[in-house]
Amino acid sequence: MAGAGHSEHQGSCVVAWCAAAFVAACLATIPAGIPVPNAAMVALGLAGVGVVLAARFDRAGRWNQVTWWPVALILAAMVVSVLRCQLPGLAVERSTGVGVFALVATVVQVAAWSPRALTAVLWAAAATMAAVALDIGWQKATGRSLFTGQAGAGGRLTGSQGNQNDLAVASLLAPLAIAALPAMGRRWWVAACALTAAVGGLPAVLSASRQAMLAWFIGVWGSIIPRAGRRRSGVAVVVMLLVVAGAVAFTPALQARARQTWREGVGIREPLTAYGVTLFVDHPVTGIGPGLFGQYYQRDARNGWSWRGTPLPKVGMPWVHSLPVEVLCELGVVGGLAFAAALVVAVRRAWQARLGSGLQGRVAVAVLALLAAGFVAGLVDLTFIKDWVRCVFWLVLGLGLSCGRWPGARTGQS
């Protein structure tokens, strides 16, 4: 009987490591900054499904630790929206990657069966953050992206992402990178934390992206407070504010962005948000369909739709630049409730586990910090039509759902 139990435990660990490898592969698509080829997407999807099936029939019975219904709920809301929208074919085309990356939310909970496998996921997130920073640093030094060879746009750099604000991915992954840092002496931890935060903030500084800078500040600050104590966290906030002020003072592009923000506020995002809300009011139940905001925008911009006397610019605008509004206008109340229910469960579990010792507490804190940073940045940008946003969202959702439900977390077993 003991031998059978040991065999079952080993089998669960193998599945957990396969799950970690799948999540790492999904994260590895981010630094490339280009759409994942169809063949690679199919391969990723098959690998994810294989992990889920192996976990479902795990002989140790750990599948009951996996909370999969929030994933199914969101996907079901998207399917309903597609079926009821006016352009279902286009909606499906623009949502092909959702199903693959949605697997991350379930698969990362399987990785949590082994603390070591879950730690590997955190290090994969840290490596992704470092790769994005290296890429834009290379572009700063040579004029071209390390991964795509893309040139920088004037004084603002974009790296392989092609858009300055997409470099917020490094800022959002910073909490997970900090959570990967093991227990160590206080001074060593502070030094390691500072280095990790600096790497995560480099893309925000070099890109002069306000969203990336804001996400970096909230994410790092939220990650430090619970582990540094009140006094040290206060010092950390002061240091981070000085870093931000120094970056603005010595970076002309950031100075220009600061002045622009002071003069214009959210600028074009105000009429975009108003237009997105109008679409929601016109299609309140299931929305206009996932990924279809740009189609409606082009139509109504040509027809002269305006907000407070200012017409929409007649340019391509694929997303509404506000994640909450995007969910509501594209998926309606049905989608909004599905996302809200999933996030409430994840946040509740992470909040309850945030004071835990060791890996579980670190992951819970990282989940809360990442969600806070993503929410604030998502109010003025980000969109689910981009694969990196999908990947990070499903990853943090799965990590939140896993909090407090790790069979080996308390014993330190691998």
Coordinates of C-alpha atoms in Angstrom, one line a residue:
M1 CA 0.0 0.0 0.0
A2 CA 2.8 2.4 0.8
G3 CA 4.4 1.6 -2.5
A4 CA 1.2 2.3 -4.3
G5 CA 0.8 5.7 -2.5
H6 CA 4.4 6.6 -3.4
S7 CA 3.7 5.8 -7.0
E8 CA 0.6 7.9 -7.1
H9 CA 2.5 10.8 -5.6
Q10 CA 5.2 10.5 -8.2
G11 CA 2.6 10.4 -10.9
S12 CA 1.0 13.6 -9.6
C13 CA 4.4 15.3 -9.5
V14 CA 5.1 14.3 -13.1
V15 CA 1.7 15.8 -14.2
A16 CA 2.5 19.0 -12.1
W17 CA 5.9 19.4 -13.9
C18 CA 4.2 18.9 -17.3
A19 CA 1.7 21.6 -16.3
A20 CA 4.6 23.9 -15.4
A21 CA 6.2 23.3 -18.8
F22 CA 3.0 24.2 -20.6
V23 CA 2.6 27.4 -18.7
A24 CA 6.2 28.3 -19.3
A25 CA 5.7 27.6 -23.1
C26 CA 2.7 30.0 -23.1
L27 CA 4.7 32.7 -21.3
A28 CA 7.5 32.2 -23.8
T29 CA 5.2 33.5 -26.6
I30 CA 5.2 36.9 -25.0
P31 CA 8.7 38.3 -25.7
A32 CA 8.4 37.4 -29.4
G33 CA 5.8 40.1 -29.7
I34 CA 4.2 38.6 -32.8
P35 CA 1.0 36.5 -33.2
V36 CA 1.6 32.9 -32.4
P37 CA 1.5 30.9 -35.7
N38 CA -1.5 28.6 -36.1
A39 CA 0.6 25.4 -36.0
A40 CA 2.2 26.4 -32.8
M41 CA -1.1 27.4 -31.3
V42 CA -2.6 24.0 -32.2
A43 CA 0.4 22.3 -30.6
L44 CA 0.1 24.4 -27.5
G45 CA -3.6 23.6 -27.3
L46 CA -3.1 19.9 -27.6
A47 CA -0.4 19.9 -25.0
G48 CA -2.6 21.8 -22.6
V49 CA -5.5 19.5 -23.2
G50 CA -3.2 16.5 -22.6
V51 CA -2.1 17.9 -19.2
V52 CA -5.8 18.5 -18.2
L53 CA -6.8 15.0 -19.1
A54 CA -3.8 13.5 -17.3
A55 CA -4.7 15.6 -14.2
R56 CA -8.4 14.7 -14.5
F57 CA -7.6 11.0 -14.1
D58 CA -4.8 11.4 -11.6
R59 CA -4.9 8.4 -9.3
A60 CA -4.1 10.4 -6.2
G61 CA -7.4 12.2 -6.6
R62 CA -6.0 15.7 -6.6
W63 CA -8.3 16.9 -9.4
N64 CA -10.8 17.9 -6.8
Q65 CA -8.3 20.6 -5.8
V66 CA -8.8 22.2 -9.3
T67 CA -11.5 24.9 -9.7
W68 CA -12.4 24.9 -13.4
W69 CA -15.9 26.4 -13.4
P70 CA -14.8 30.0 -13.6
V71 CA -12.9 29.3 -16.8
A72 CA -15.9 27.5 -18.3
L73 CA -18.2 30.3 -17.2
I74 CA -16.2 33.0 -19.0
L75 CA -15.8 30.9 -22.1
A76 CA -19.5 30.1 -22.1
A77 CA -20.3 33.8 -22.0
M78 CA -18.0 34.4 -25.0
V79 CA -19.7 31.6 -26.9
V80 CA -23.1 33.1 -26.3
S81 CA -21.9 36.5 -27.4
V82 CA -20.5 35.0 -30.6
L83 CA -23.7 33.2 -31.4
R84 CA -25.8 36.4 -30.9
C85 CA -23.5 38.9 -32.6
Q86 CA -23.8 40.2 -36.1
L87 CA -20.4 39.0 -37.3
P88 CA -19.9 35.6 -35.7
G89 CA -17.2 34.5 -38.2
L90 CA -15.0 37.5 -37.5
A91 CA -15.6 37.2 -33.8
V92 CA -14.4 33.6 -33.9
E93 CA -11.4 34.5 -35.9
R94 CA -10.4 37.1 -33.4
S95 CA -10.9 34.8 -30.5
T96 CA -9.0 31.7 -31.6
G97 CA -6.3 32.1 -29.1
V98 CA -8.6 32.5 -26.1
G99 CA -9.3 28.8 -25.7
V100 CA -5.6 27.9 -25.7
F101 CA -4.6 30.5 -23.2
A102 CA -7.7 29.8 -21.0
L103 CA -6.1 26.4 -20.4
V104 CA -3.4 28.2 -18.4
A105 CA -5.9 29.0 -15.6
T106 CA -6.7 25.3 -15.1
V107 CA -3.2 23.9 -15.9
V108 CA -1.4 26.3 -13.4
Q109 CA -3.6 24.9 -10.6
V110 CA -2.2 21.4 -11.5
A111 CA 1.3 22.8 -11.4
A112 CA 0.4 23.9 -7.8
W113 CA 0.2 20.2 -6.8
S114 CA 4.0 20.5 -6.5
P115 CA 5.5 23.6 -4.8
R116 CA 8.7 23.1 -6.9
A117 CA 6.8 23.0 -10.1
L118 CA 4.8 26.1 -9.1
T119 CA 8.1 27.8 -8.2
A120 CA 9.3 27.0 -11.7
V121 CA 6.2 28.8 -13.1
L122 CA 7.1 31.9 -11.1
W123 CA 10.7 31.7 -12.4
A124 CA 9.3 31.4 -16.0
A125 CA 7.3 34.6 -15.4
A126 CA 10.5 36.2 -14.1
A127 CA 12.4 35.1 -17.2
T128 CA 9.7 36.5 -19.4
M129 CA 9.9 39.8 -17.6
A130 CA 13.7 39.8 -18.0
A131 CA 13.5 38.9 -21.7
V132 CA 11.2 41.9 -22.4
A133 CA 13.6 44.1 -20.5
L134 CA 16.6 42.7 -22.3
D135 CA 14.8 43.2 -25.6
I136 CA 14.1 46.9 -25.1
G137 CA 17.5 47.5 -23.6
W138 CA 19.0 46.0 -26.8
Q139 CA 16.8 48.3 -28.9
K140 CA 18.0 51.2 -26.9
A141 CA 21.6 50.3 -27.4
T142 CA 21.5 49.2 -31.1
G143 CA 18.3 50.8 -32.4
R144 CA 16.6 47.5 -33.1
S145 CA 14.7 44.9 -31.2
L146 CA 16.7 41.8 -30.2
F147 CA 13.9 39.4 -31.1
T148 CA 12.2 41.0 -34.2
G149 CA 14.8 43.5 -35.4
Q150 CA 12.1 46.2 -35.3
A151 CA 13.4 49.8 -35.0
G152 CA 12.4 52.1 -32.2
A153 CA 9.7 54.7 -32.9
G154 CA 11.5 58.1 -32.5
G155 CA 12.4 58.8 -29.0
R156 CA 10.1 56.2 -27.5
L157 CA 11.1 52.5 -27.7
T158 CA 8.7 49.6 -28.2
G159 CA 10.9 46.5 -28.2
S160 CA 9.4 43.5 -29.9
Q161 CA 5.9 44.4 -28.7
G162 CA 5.5 47.2 -31.3
N163 CA 3.5 49.3 -28.9
Q164 CA 4.9 51.2 -25.9
N165 CA 2.0 50.4 -23.7
D166 CA 2.3 46.7 -24.3
L167 CA 5.6 46.8 -22.4
A168 CA 3.3 47.0 -19.3
V169 CA 3.6 43.2 -19.5
A170 CA 7.0 43.4 -17.7
S171 CA 5.5 45.6 -15.0
L172 CA 2.6 43.1 -14.5
L173 CA 4.9 40.2 -14.3
A174 CA 7.1 41.9 -11.6
P175 CA 5.0 40.7 -8.7
L176 CA 5.3 37.1 -9.8
A177 CA 9.1 37.6 -10.2
I178 CA 9.3 39.0 -6.7
A179 CA 7.2 36.0 -5.4
A180 CA 9.8 33.7 -7.0
L181 CA 12.5 35.0 -4.6
P182 CA 13.1 32.4 -1.9
A183 CA 13.4 33.1 1.9
M184 CA 16.8 34.6 2.6
G185 CA 18.4 37.1 4.9
R186 CA 16.7 40.5 5.1
R187 CA 19.5 42.4 3.4
W188 CA 19.9 39.8 0.6
W189 CA 16.1 39.8 0.1
V190 CA 16.0 43.6 -0.2
A191 CA 18.8 43.6 -2.7
A192 CA 17.2 40.8 -4.8
C193 CA 13.9 42.5 -4.6
A194 CA 15.4 45.9 -5.7
L195 CA 17.1 44.2 -8.6
T196 CA 14.0 42.4 -9.7
A197 CA 11.9 45.6 -9.4
A198 CA 14.6 47.5 -11.5
V199 CA 14.5 44.9 -14.3
G200 CA 10.7 45.0 -14.3
G201 CA 10.6 48.8 -14.4
L202 CA 13.2 49.3 -17.2
P203 CA 10.8 48.8 -20.1
A204 CA 8.4 51.4 -18.5
V205 CA 11.2 54.0 -18.3
L206 CA 12.7 53.3 -21.8
S207 CA 9.2 53.2 -23.5
A208 CA 8.0 56.3 -21.6
S209 CA 4.7 54.5 -21.2
R210 CA 2.5 56.0 -18.5
Q211 CA 0.5 52.8 -18.1
A212 CA 3.5 50.6 -17.8
M213 CA 5.0 53.0 -15.1
L214 CA 1.8 53.1 -13.2
A215 CA 1.4 49.3 -13.3
W216 CA 5.0 48.9 -12.2
F217 CA 4.6 51.2 -9.2
I218 CA 1.4 49.5 -8.0
G219 CA 2.6 46.0 -8.6
V220 CA 5.9 46.3 -6.9
W221 CA 4.6 48.3 -4.0
G222 CA 1.8 45.8 -3.5
S223 CA 4.3 43.0 -3.5
I224 CA 6.7 44.6 -1.0
I225 CA 4.3 45.7 1.7
P226 CA 3.3 42.4 3.2
R227 CA 6.8 41.1 3.3
A228 CA 8.7 44.2 4.3
G229 CA 6.6 45.4 7.2
R230 CA 5.1 48.8 7.7
R231 CA 8.3 50.8 8.3
R232 CA 10.3 49.2 5.5
S233 CA 7.4 49.4 3.0
G234 CA 7.1 53.1 3.8
V235 CA 10.8 53.5 2.9
A236 CA 10.2 51.5 -0.2
V237 CA 7.4 53.7 -1.3
V238 CA 9.6 56.8 -0.9
V239 CA 12.4 55.2 -2.8
M240 CA 10.1 54.2 -5.6
L241 CA 8.6 57.7 -5.8
L242 CA 12.1 59.1 -6.0
V243 CA 13.0 56.6 -8.8
V244 CA 9.9 57.7 -10.7
A245 CA 10.6 61.4 -10.2
G246 CA 14.2 60.9 -11.2
A247 CA 13.2 58.9 -14.3
V248 CA 10.9 61.7 -15.4
A249 CA 13.5 64.4 -14.6
F250 CA 16.2 62.8 -16.7
T251 CA 14.2 61.2 -19.5
P252 CA 12.9 63.8 -22.1
A253 CA 10.2 61.4 -23.4
L254 CA 8.8 60.9 -19.9
Q255 CA 8.8 64.6 -19.4
A256 CA 6.8 65.1 -22.6
R257 CA 4.3 62.4 -21.5
A258 CA 4.0 64.0 -18.0
R259 CA 3.3 67.4 -19.6
Q260 CA 0.8 65.8 -22.0
T261 CA -1.0 64.1 -19.1
W262 CA -1.2 67.3 -17.2
R263 CA -2.6 69.2 -20.1
E264 CA -4.9 66.6 -21.6
G265 CA -5.7 64.1 -18.8
V266 CA -6.8 60.8 -20.5
G267 CA -7.1 62.5 -23.9
I268 CA -8.7 60.4 -26.6
R269 CA -9.5 57.7 -24.1
E270 CA -12.5 59.8 -22.7
P271 CA -14.5 59.7 -26.0
L272 CA -13.4 56.1 -26.6
T273 CA -14.8 55.1 -23.2
A274 CA -18.0 57.0 -23.8
Y275 CA -18.4 55.3 -27.2
G276 CA -17.7 51.9 -25.6
V277 CA -20.4 52.6 -23.0
T278 CA -22.8 53.6 -25.7
L279 CA -22.2 50.2 -27.5
F280 CA -22.9 48.5 -24.2
V281 CA -26.2 50.4 -23.7
D282 CA -27.2 49.5 -27.2
H283 CA -26.3 45.8 -26.7
P284 CA -26.6 45.2 -23.0
V285 CA -27.2 41.5 -22.7
T286 CA -24.5 39.7 -24.7
G287 CA -22.7 42.7 -26.2
I288 CA -21.5 43.2 -29.8
G289 CA -19.2 40.2 -29.9
P290 CA -15.6 39.5 -28.8
G291 CA -13.0 41.5 -30.7
L292 CA -15.5 43.4 -32.7
F293 CA -15.1 46.9 -31.2
G294 CA -12.9 48.0 -34.1
Q295 CA -15.6 47.2 -36.7
Y296 CA -18.2 49.2 -34.9
Y297 CA -15.8 52.1 -34.3
Q298 CA -14.9 52.4 -38.0
R299 CA -18.6 52.5 -39.0
D300 CA -19.6 55.1 -36.4
A301 CA -16.5 57.2 -36.9
R302 CA -17.3 57.5 -40.6
N303 CA -20.9 58.4 -39.6
G304 CA -19.7 61.3 -37.4
W305 CA -20.3 59.9 -33.9
S306 CA -19.1 62.5 -31.4
W307 CA -18.7 63.0 -27.7
R308 CA -19.3 66.5 -26.3
G309 CA -18.9 68.0 -29.8
T310 CA -15.7 66.1 -30.6
P311 CA -16.0 63.5 -33.3
L312 CA -14.2 60.2 -33.2
P313 CA -11.0 60.3 -35.1
K314 CA -11.3 58.5 -38.5
V315 CA -8.5 56.1 -37.8
G316 CA -8.3 52.4 -37.0
M317 CA -9.1 51.8 -33.3
P318 CA -9.2 48.0 -32.6
W319 CA -9.9 48.3 -28.9
V320 CA -11.6 50.6 -26.5
H321 CA -8.6 51.2 -24.2
S322 CA -10.5 50.2 -21.1
L323 CA -10.7 46.6 -20.1
P324 CA -13.9 46.8 -18.0
V325 CA -15.6 48.7 -20.8
E326 CA -14.3 46.3 -23.4
V327 CA -15.8 43.3 -21.5
L328 CA -19.2 45.1 -21.1
C329 CA -19.5 46.4 -24.7
E330 CA -18.3 43.1 -26.3
L331 CA -19.8 40.5 -23.9
G332 CA -22.6 42.5 -22.2
V333 CA -23.9 41.9 -18.8
V334 CA -23.6 38.1 -19.3
G335 CA -19.8 38.5 -19.8
G336 CA -19.4 41.1 -17.1
L337 CA -21.0 38.8 -14.5
A338 CA -18.9 35.9 -15.6
F339 CA -15.7 37.8 -15.3
A340 CA -16.8 39.3 -12.0
A341 CA -17.7 35.9 -10.5
A342 CA -14.4 34.4 -11.5
L343 CA -12.4 37.3 -10.1
V344 CA -14.3 37.4 -6.9
V345 CA -13.5 33.8 -6.1
A346 CA -9.8 34.3 -7.1
V347 CA -9.4 37.5 -5.0
R348 CA -11.2 36.0 -2.0
R349 CA -8.9 33.0 -1.9
A350 CA -5.8 35.1 -2.4
W351 CA -6.9 37.5 0.3
Q352 CA -7.4 34.6 2.8
A353 CA -4.0 33.1 1.9
R354 CA -2.0 36.3 1.8
L355 CA -0.7 35.9 5.4
G356 CA 0.4 32.3 4.9
S357 CA 4.0 31.5 5.3
G358 CA 6.3 30.4 2.5
L359 CA 5.3 30.0 -1.1
Q360 CA 1.6 30.1 -0.6
G361 CA 1.7 33.5 1.0
R362 CA 4.1 34.9 -1.6
V363 CA 1.9 33.7 -4.5
A364 CA -1.3 35.1 -2.8
V365 CA 0.4 38.5 -2.4
A366 CA 1.6 38.5 -6.0
V367 CA -1.9 37.7 -7.2
L368 CA -3.4 40.6 -5.4
A369 CA -0.7 43.0 -6.4
L370 CA -0.9 41.9 -10.1
L371 CA -4.6 42.2 -10.2
A372 CA -4.5 45.7 -8.6
A373 CA -1.9 46.8 -11.1
G374 CA -3.7 45.2 -14.0
F375 CA -7.0 46.8 -13.0
V376 CA -5.6 50.3 -12.8
A377 CA -3.6 50.0 -16.1
G378 CA -6.6 48.3 -17.7
L379 CA -8.8 51.3 -16.9
V380 CA -6.9 53.3 -19.6
D381 CA -5.5 50.6 -21.9
L382 CA -5.0 46.8 -22.4
T383 CA -7.2 44.6 -24.4
F384 CA -8.1 40.9 -24.6
I385 CA -7.6 40.8 -28.4
K386 CA -3.8 40.6 -27.5
D387 CA -2.4 37.2 -26.7
W388 CA -0.1 38.5 -23.9
V389 CA -3.0 40.0 -22.0
R390 CA -4.9 36.8 -22.4
C391 CA -2.0 34.8 -21.1
V392 CA -1.3 37.0 -18.1
F393 CA -5.0 37.2 -17.2
W394 CA -5.6 33.5 -17.2
L395 CA -2.3 32.9 -15.4
V396 CA -3.2 35.2 -12.5
L397 CA -6.7 33.9 -12.4
G398 CA -5.5 30.4 -12.1
L399 CA -3.0 31.3 -9.4
G400 CA -5.7 33.0 -7.4
L401 CA -8.0 30.0 -7.7
S402 CA -5.2 27.8 -6.5
C403 CA -4.5 29.7 -3.3
G404 CA -5.3 27.7 -0.2
R405 CA -5.9 24.5 -2.2
W406 CA -2.3 23.1 -2.6
P407 CA -2.1 19.5 -1.3
G408 CA 1.7 19.7 -0.9
A409 CA 2.2 23.3 0.0
R410 CA 2.2 22.8 3.8
T411 CA 4.5 19.8 3.8
G412 CA 7.0 21.2 1.3
Q413 CA 6.8 18.0 -0.7
S414 CA 7.8 18.1 -4.4

